[in-house]
């Protein structure tokens, strides 16, 4: 009985469920005849395209988090500052607040008046929160965003590794086909049914 070939279907994933690409160490485990080369290379290219699509989406998500995290930090710092002044019953705070891009107004903020703060939630929505609740929510939101960014960076590294693995696999299968074609020519066999003489990447 012939040995069963390894499946090209992914068997393991990373913590976010991204599948691991097949590692082709021995081409003959995946391709036994030249007739199977074209379909194998096509499968590899389809997998590469999927990984590249996931890579672009992950990069976009990571950039969004990089833009968002500084805003969360800045808001949390201000809420913490107001909370500290309130707890210590300090003198009123003199500050300038923005009315529009070129117009500011001066205000005096009494710590006793900072029982709650108003936070933008996005989509032109602003809600009032008790200052302690706002501090807790922002702290949790910052931690979640930083964890998501770390996961994005880890996923990007993983995706690049899978793309490289498949590019190496593609090259190995292609080179195997070239060797087999030369053997067949040396033996006087025809070249029908072979892969195109150009590499899958157009080279």
PDB file of C-alpha atoms in Angstrom:
ATOM      1  CA  UNK A   1       0.000   0.000   0.000  1.00  0.00           C
ATOM      2  CA  UNK A   2       1.313   3.479  -0.884  1.00  0.00           C
ATOM      3  CA  UNK A   3       2.103   5.835   1.954  1.00  0.00           C
ATOM      4  CA  UNK A   4      -0.555   8.443   2.592  1.00  0.00           C
ATOM      5  CA  UNK A   5       0.531  11.954   1.603  1.00  0.00           C
ATOM      6  CA  UNK A   6       0.524  14.742   4.193  1.00  0.00           C
ATOM      7  CA  UNK A   7      -2.506  16.984   3.887  1.00  0.00           C
ATOM      8  CA  UNK A   8      -2.111  20.588   2.741  1.00  0.00           C
ATOM      9  CA  UNK A   9      -4.966  21.533   5.056  1.00  0.00           C
ATOM     10  CA  UNK A  10      -3.786  23.363   8.215  1.00  0.00           C
ATOM     11  CA  UNK A  11      -3.721  21.252  11.373  1.00  0.00           C
ATOM     12  CA  UNK A  12      -2.609  23.839  13.942  1.00  0.00           C
ATOM     13  CA  UNK A  13      -3.281  27.523  14.548  1.00  0.00           C
ATOM     14  CA  UNK A  14      -1.821  30.399  16.519  1.00  0.00           C
ATOM     15  CA  UNK A  15      -3.692  31.713  19.620  1.00  0.00           C
ATOM     16  CA  UNK A  16      -5.968  33.876  17.429  1.00  0.00           C
ATOM     17  CA  UNK A  17      -6.912  30.967  15.168  1.00  0.00           C
ATOM     18  CA  UNK A  18      -4.662  31.783  12.189  1.00  0.00           C
ATOM     19  CA  UNK A  19      -3.722  28.451  10.546  1.00  0.00           C
ATOM     20  CA  UNK A  20      -0.139  27.263  10.269  1.00  0.00           C
ATOM     21  CA  UNK A  21       1.165  26.766   6.729  1.00  0.00           C
ATOM     22  CA  UNK A  22       2.390  23.290   5.719  1.00  0.00           C
ATOM     23  CA  UNK A  23       6.161  22.915   5.867  1.00  0.00           C
ATOM     24  CA  UNK A  24       7.453  21.034   2.830  1.00  0.00           C
ATOM     25  CA  UNK A  25      10.669  19.340   3.847  1.00  0.00           C
ATOM     26  CA  UNK A  26      10.474  16.453   1.406  1.00  0.00           C
ATOM     27  CA  UNK A  27       8.703  17.335  -1.853  1.00  0.00           C
ATOM     28  CA  UNK A  28       8.018  13.697  -2.696  1.00  0.00           C
ATOM     29  CA  UNK A  29       5.788  13.528   0.385  1.00  0.00           C
ATOM     30  CA  UNK A  30       3.421  15.978  -1.345  1.00  0.00           C
ATOM     31  CA  UNK A  31       4.060  15.397  -5.054  1.00  0.00           C
ATOM     32  CA  UNK A  32       4.634  11.955  -6.529  1.00  0.00           C
ATOM     33  CA  UNK A  33       4.239  12.776 -10.244  1.00  0.00           C
ATOM     34  CA  UNK A  34       4.681  15.869 -12.362  1.00  0.00           C
ATOM     35  CA  UNK A  35       0.948  15.834 -13.069  1.00  0.00           C
ATOM     36  CA  UNK A  36       0.383  16.893  -9.445  1.00  0.00           C
ATOM     37  CA  UNK A  37       2.785  19.845  -9.530  1.00  0.00           C
ATOM     38  CA  UNK A  38       0.454  22.433 -11.035  1.00  0.00           C
ATOM     39  CA  UNK A  39      -2.391  21.824  -8.571  1.00  0.00           C
ATOM     40  CA  UNK A  40       0.043  21.834  -5.643  1.00  0.00           C
ATOM     41  CA  UNK A  41       1.595  25.139  -6.696  1.00  0.00           C
ATOM     42  CA  UNK A  42      -1.875  26.603  -7.201  1.00  0.00           C
ATOM     43  CA  UNK A  43      -2.847  25.547  -3.669  1.00  0.00           C
ATOM     44  CA  UNK A  44       0.280  27.202  -2.271  1.00  0.00           C
ATOM     45  CA  UNK A  45      -0.459  30.431  -4.153  1.00  0.00           C
ATOM     46  CA  UNK A  46      -4.041  30.494  -2.875  1.00  0.00           C
ATOM     47  CA  UNK A  47      -2.776  30.104   0.691  1.00  0.00           C
ATOM     48  CA  UNK A  48      -0.208  32.868   0.196  1.00  0.00           C
ATOM     49  CA  UNK A  49      -2.955  35.198  -1.057  1.00  0.00           C
ATOM     50  CA  UNK A  50      -5.083  34.455   2.017  1.00  0.00           C
ATOM     51  CA  UNK A  51      -2.180  35.129   4.371  1.00  0.00           C
ATOM     52  CA  UNK A  52      -1.377  38.379   2.552  1.00  0.00           C
ATOM     53  CA  UNK A  53      -5.014  39.463   2.882  1.00  0.00           C
ATOM     54  CA  UNK A  54      -4.919  38.746   6.626  1.00  0.00           C
ATOM     55  CA  UNK A  55      -1.607  40.601   6.866  1.00  0.00           C
ATOM     56  CA  UNK A  56      -3.080  43.771   5.320  1.00  0.00           C
ATOM     57  CA  UNK A  57      -6.114  43.672   7.635  1.00  0.00           C
ATOM     58  CA  UNK A  58      -3.925  43.090  10.693  1.00  0.00           C
ATOM     59  CA  UNK A  59      -1.639  45.980   9.732  1.00  0.00           C
ATOM     60  CA  UNK A  60      -4.676  48.244   9.369  1.00  0.00           C
ATOM     61  CA  UNK A  61      -6.059  47.165  12.747  1.00  0.00           C
ATOM     62  CA  UNK A  62      -2.682  47.680  14.407  1.00  0.00           C
ATOM     63  CA  UNK A  63      -2.336  51.173  12.979  1.00  0.00           C
ATOM     64  CA  UNK A  64      -5.789  52.070  14.262  1.00  0.00           C
ATOM     65  CA  UNK A  65      -4.759  50.960  17.753  1.00  0.00           C
ATOM     66  CA  UNK A  66      -1.512  52.951  17.559  1.00  0.00           C
ATOM     67  CA  UNK A  67      -3.565  56.043  16.762  1.00  0.00           C
ATOM     68  CA  UNK A  68      -6.098  55.304  19.505  1.00  0.00           C
ATOM     69  CA  UNK A  69      -3.815  54.437  22.439  1.00  0.00           C
ATOM     70  CA  UNK A  70      -2.224  57.915  22.852  1.00  0.00           C
ATOM     71  CA  UNK A  71      -5.697  59.487  23.019  1.00  0.00           C
ATOM     72  CA  UNK A  72      -6.790  57.033  25.720  1.00  0.00           C
ATOM     73  CA  UNK A  73      -3.598  57.691  27.693  1.00  0.00           C
ATOM     74  CA  UNK A  74      -4.045  61.453  27.449  1.00  0.00           C
ATOM     75  CA  UNK A  75      -7.664  61.247  28.607  1.00  0.00           C
ATOM     76  CA  UNK A  76      -6.766  58.925  31.481  1.00  0.00           C
ATOM     77  CA  UNK A  77      -3.974  61.244  32.611  1.00  0.00           C
ATOM     78  CA  UNK A  78      -6.389  64.179  32.708  1.00  0.00           C
ATOM     79  CA  UNK A  79      -9.046  62.235  34.627  1.00  0.00           C
ATOM     80  CA  UNK A  80      -6.400  61.038  37.099  1.00  0.00           C
ATOM     81  CA  UNK A  81      -5.162  64.612  37.493  1.00  0.00           C
ATOM     82  CA  UNK A  82      -8.678  65.905  38.229  1.00  0.00           C
ATOM     83  CA  UNK A  83      -9.292  63.047  40.649  1.00  0.00           C
ATOM     84  CA  UNK A  84      -6.068  63.842  42.518  1.00  0.00           C
ATOM     85  CA  UNK A  85      -6.994  67.518  42.840  1.00  0.00           C
ATOM     86  CA  UNK A  86     -10.456  66.583  44.057  1.00  0.00           C
ATOM     87  CA  UNK A  87      -9.128  64.168  46.686  1.00  0.00           C
ATOM     88  CA  UNK A  88      -6.643  66.731  47.983  1.00  0.00           C
ATOM     89  CA  UNK A  89      -9.162  69.607  47.916  1.00  0.00           C
ATOM     90  CA  UNK A  90      -6.746  71.883  46.062  1.00  0.00           C
ATOM     91  CA  UNK A  91      -7.387  75.411  44.825  1.00  0.00           C
ATOM     92  CA  UNK A  92      -9.407  75.951  41.648  1.00  0.00           C
ATOM     93  CA  UNK A  93      -7.509  75.208  38.442  1.00  0.00           C
ATOM     94  CA  UNK A  94      -7.127  77.971  35.863  1.00  0.00           C
ATOM     95  CA  UNK A  95      -7.121  76.604  32.329  1.00  0.00           C
ATOM     96  CA  UNK A  96      -7.856  77.416  28.699  1.00  0.00           C
ATOM     97  CA  UNK A  97     -10.280  75.209  26.811  1.00  0.00           C
ATOM     98  CA  UNK A  98     -10.751  75.041  23.062  1.00  0.00           C
ATOM     99  CA  UNK A  99     -13.947  76.358  21.499  1.00  0.00           C
ATOM    100  CA  UNK A 100     -12.741  75.761  17.936  1.00  0.00           C
ATOM    101  CA  UNK A 101      -9.439  75.560  16.082  1.00  0.00           C
ATOM    102  CA  UNK A 102      -8.485  79.182  16.732  1.00  0.00           C
ATOM    103  CA  UNK A 103     -10.614  80.223  19.715  1.00  0.00           C
ATOM    104  CA  UNK A 104     -10.018  79.437  23.399  1.00  0.00           C
ATOM    105  CA  UNK A 105     -11.801  80.517  26.562  1.00  0.00           C
ATOM    106  CA  UNK A 106     -10.383  80.780  30.062  1.00  0.00           C
ATOM    107  CA  UNK A 107     -12.051  78.849  32.866  1.00  0.00           C
ATOM    108  CA  UNK A 108     -11.631  78.194  36.562  1.00  0.00           C
ATOM    109  CA  UNK A 109     -12.299  74.578  37.602  1.00  0.00           C
ATOM    110  CA  UNK A 110     -13.116  73.988  41.247  1.00  0.00           C
ATOM    111  CA  UNK A 111     -12.100  70.449  42.331  1.00  0.00           C
ATOM    112  CA  UNK A 112     -15.424  70.170  44.163  1.00  0.00           C
ATOM    113  CA  UNK A 113     -17.196  70.478  40.799  1.00  0.00           C
ATOM    114  CA  UNK A 114     -15.445  67.483  39.242  1.00  0.00           C
ATOM    115  CA  UNK A 115     -17.680  64.722  40.557  1.00  0.00           C
ATOM    116  CA  UNK A 116     -18.140  63.556  36.990  1.00  0.00           C
ATOM    117  CA  UNK A 117     -16.484  63.950  33.608  1.00  0.00           C
ATOM    118  CA  UNK A 118     -17.795  63.779  30.048  1.00  0.00           C
ATOM    119  CA  UNK A 119     -16.081  61.323  27.702  1.00  0.00           C
ATOM    120  CA  UNK A 120     -16.341  60.982  23.943  1.00  0.00           C
ATOM    121  CA  UNK A 121     -17.338  57.433  23.018  1.00  0.00           C
ATOM    122  CA  UNK A 122     -17.152  57.956  19.276  1.00  0.00           C
ATOM    123  CA  UNK A 123     -19.798  58.514  16.597  1.00  0.00           C
ATOM    124  CA  UNK A 124     -20.486  61.976  18.093  1.00  0.00           C
ATOM    125  CA  UNK A 125     -21.606  60.396  21.376  1.00  0.00           C
ATOM    126  CA  UNK A 126     -20.553  61.876  24.725  1.00  0.00           C
ATOM    127  CA  UNK A 127     -21.567  60.464  28.121  1.00  0.00           C
ATOM    128  CA  UNK A 128     -21.102  61.643  31.696  1.00  0.00           C
ATOM    129  CA  UNK A 129     -19.306  59.295  34.100  1.00  0.00           C
ATOM    130  CA  UNK A 130     -18.558  59.590  37.817  1.00  0.00           C
ATOM    131  CA  UNK A 131     -14.860  60.407  37.926  1.00  0.00           C
ATOM    132  CA  UNK A 132     -13.909  57.155  39.690  1.00  0.00           C
ATOM    133  CA  UNK A 133     -15.880  55.117  37.147  1.00  0.00           C
ATOM    134  CA  UNK A 134     -14.291  57.034  34.278  1.00  0.00           C
ATOM    135  CA  UNK A 135     -10.830  56.323  35.658  1.00  0.00           C
ATOM    136  CA  UNK A 136     -11.570  52.603  35.961  1.00  0.00           C
ATOM    137  CA  UNK A 137     -13.120  52.384  32.503  1.00  0.00           C
ATOM    138  CA  UNK A 138     -10.228  54.214  30.831  1.00  0.00           C
ATOM    139  CA  UNK A 139      -7.661  52.059  32.625  1.00  0.00           C
ATOM    140  CA  UNK A 140      -9.399  48.900  31.416  1.00  0.00           C
ATOM    141  CA  UNK A 141      -9.810  50.312  27.922  1.00  0.00           C
ATOM    142  CA  UNK A 142      -6.120  51.201  27.729  1.00  0.00           C
ATOM    143  CA  UNK A 143      -5.066  47.734  28.909  1.00  0.00           C
ATOM    144  CA  UNK A 144      -7.355  46.084  26.339  1.00  0.00           C
ATOM    145  CA  UNK A 145      -6.039  48.286  23.514  1.00  0.00           C
ATOM    146  CA  UNK A 146      -2.408  47.594  24.430  1.00  0.00           C
ATOM    147  CA  UNK A 147      -3.103  43.850  24.566  1.00  0.00           C
ATOM    148  CA  UNK A 148      -4.825  43.991  21.175  1.00  0.00           C
ATOM    149  CA  UNK A 149      -1.850  45.848  19.705  1.00  0.00           C
ATOM    150  CA  UNK A 150       0.567  43.268  21.106  1.00  0.00           C
ATOM    151  CA  UNK A 151      -1.586  40.514  19.574  1.00  0.00           C
ATOM    152  CA  UNK A 152      -1.591  42.324  16.217  1.00  0.00           C
ATOM    153  CA  UNK A 153       2.195  42.563  16.234  1.00  0.00           C
ATOM    154  CA  UNK A 154       2.489  38.887  17.163  1.00  0.00           C
ATOM    155  CA  UNK A 155       0.028  37.928  14.412  1.00  0.00           C
ATOM    156  CA  UNK A 156       1.931  39.977  11.825  1.00  0.00           C
ATOM    157  CA  UNK A 157       5.152  38.167  12.668  1.00  0.00           C
ATOM    158  CA  UNK A 158       3.328  34.830  12.471  1.00  0.00           C
ATOM    159  CA  UNK A 159       1.739  35.702   9.107  1.00  0.00           C
ATOM    160  CA  UNK A 160       5.091  36.720   7.613  1.00  0.00           C
ATOM    161  CA  UNK A 161       6.571  33.412   8.750  1.00  0.00           C
ATOM    162  CA  UNK A 162       3.739  31.485   7.064  1.00  0.00           C
ATOM    163  CA  UNK A 163       4.147  33.437   3.822  1.00  0.00           C
ATOM    164  CA  UNK A 164       7.891  32.733   3.840  1.00  0.00           C
ATOM    165  CA  UNK A 165       7.245  29.041   4.545  1.00  0.00           C
ATOM    166  CA  UNK A 166       4.910  28.809   1.544  1.00  0.00           C
ATOM    167  CA  UNK A 167       7.295  30.721  -0.720  1.00  0.00           C
ATOM    168  CA  UNK A 168      10.032  28.234   0.192  1.00  0.00           C
ATOM    169  CA  UNK A 169       7.621  25.345  -0.418  1.00  0.00           C
ATOM    170  CA  UNK A 170       6.709  26.798  -3.814  1.00  0.00           C
ATOM    171  CA  UNK A 171      10.371  27.073  -4.788  1.00  0.00           C
ATOM    172  CA  UNK A 172      11.075  23.496  -3.680  1.00  0.00           C
ATOM    173  CA  UNK A 173       8.173  22.039  -5.651  1.00  0.00           C
ATOM    174  CA  UNK A 174       9.094  24.101  -8.715  1.00  0.00           C
ATOM    175  CA  UNK A 175      12.734  23.017  -8.522  1.00  0.00           C
ATOM    176  CA  UNK A 176      11.641  19.401  -8.071  1.00  0.00           C
ATOM    177  CA  UNK A 177       9.599  19.710 -11.275  1.00  0.00           C
ATOM    178  CA  UNK A 178      12.594  21.152 -13.136  1.00  0.00           C
ATOM    179  CA  UNK A 179      14.761  18.221 -12.057  1.00  0.00           C
ATOM    180  CA  UNK A 180      12.082  15.722 -13.063  1.00  0.00           C
ATOM    181  CA  UNK A 181      11.651  17.406 -16.447  1.00  0.00           C
ATOM    182  CA  UNK A 182      15.373  17.175 -17.121  1.00  0.00           C
ATOM    183  CA  UNK A 183      15.362  13.506 -16.164  1.00  0.00           C
ATOM    184  CA  UNK A 184      12.481  12.823 -18.540  1.00  0.00           C
ATOM    185  CA  UNK A 185      14.209  14.677 -21.365  1.00  0.00           C
ATOM    186  CA  UNK A 186      17.363  12.700 -20.733  1.00  0.00           C
ATOM    187  CA  UNK A 187      15.297   9.520 -20.942  1.00  0.00           C
ATOM    188  CA  UNK A 188      13.646  10.705 -24.170  1.00  0.00           C
ATOM    189  CA  UNK A 189      10.163  11.233 -22.752  1.00  0.00           C
ATOM    190  CA  UNK A 190       7.948  14.057 -24.023  1.00  0.00           C
ATOM    191  CA  UNK A 191       7.298  17.172 -21.964  1.00  0.00           C
ATOM    192  CA  UNK A 192       3.517  17.224 -22.086  1.00  0.00           C
ATOM    193  CA  UNK A 193       1.606  17.799 -18.878  1.00  0.00           C
ATOM    194  CA  UNK A 194       4.435  19.686 -17.229  1.00  0.00           C
ATOM    195  CA  UNK A 195       4.227  23.011 -15.501  1.00  0.00           C
ATOM    196  CA  UNK A 196       5.001  26.127 -17.489  1.00  0.00           C
ATOM    197  CA  UNK A 197       8.698  26.839 -17.802  1.00  0.00           C
ATOM    198  CA  UNK A 198       8.185  30.093 -15.988  1.00  0.00           C
ATOM    199  CA  UNK A 199       8.082  30.089 -12.209  1.00  0.00           C
ATOM    200  CA  UNK A 200       4.709  30.762 -10.525  1.00  0.00           C
ATOM    201  CA  UNK A 201       5.906  34.230  -9.558  1.00  0.00           C
ATOM    202  CA  UNK A 202       6.468  35.139 -13.190  1.00  0.00           C
ATOM    203  CA  UNK A 203      10.257  34.585 -13.073  1.00  0.00           C
TER     204      UNK A 203
END
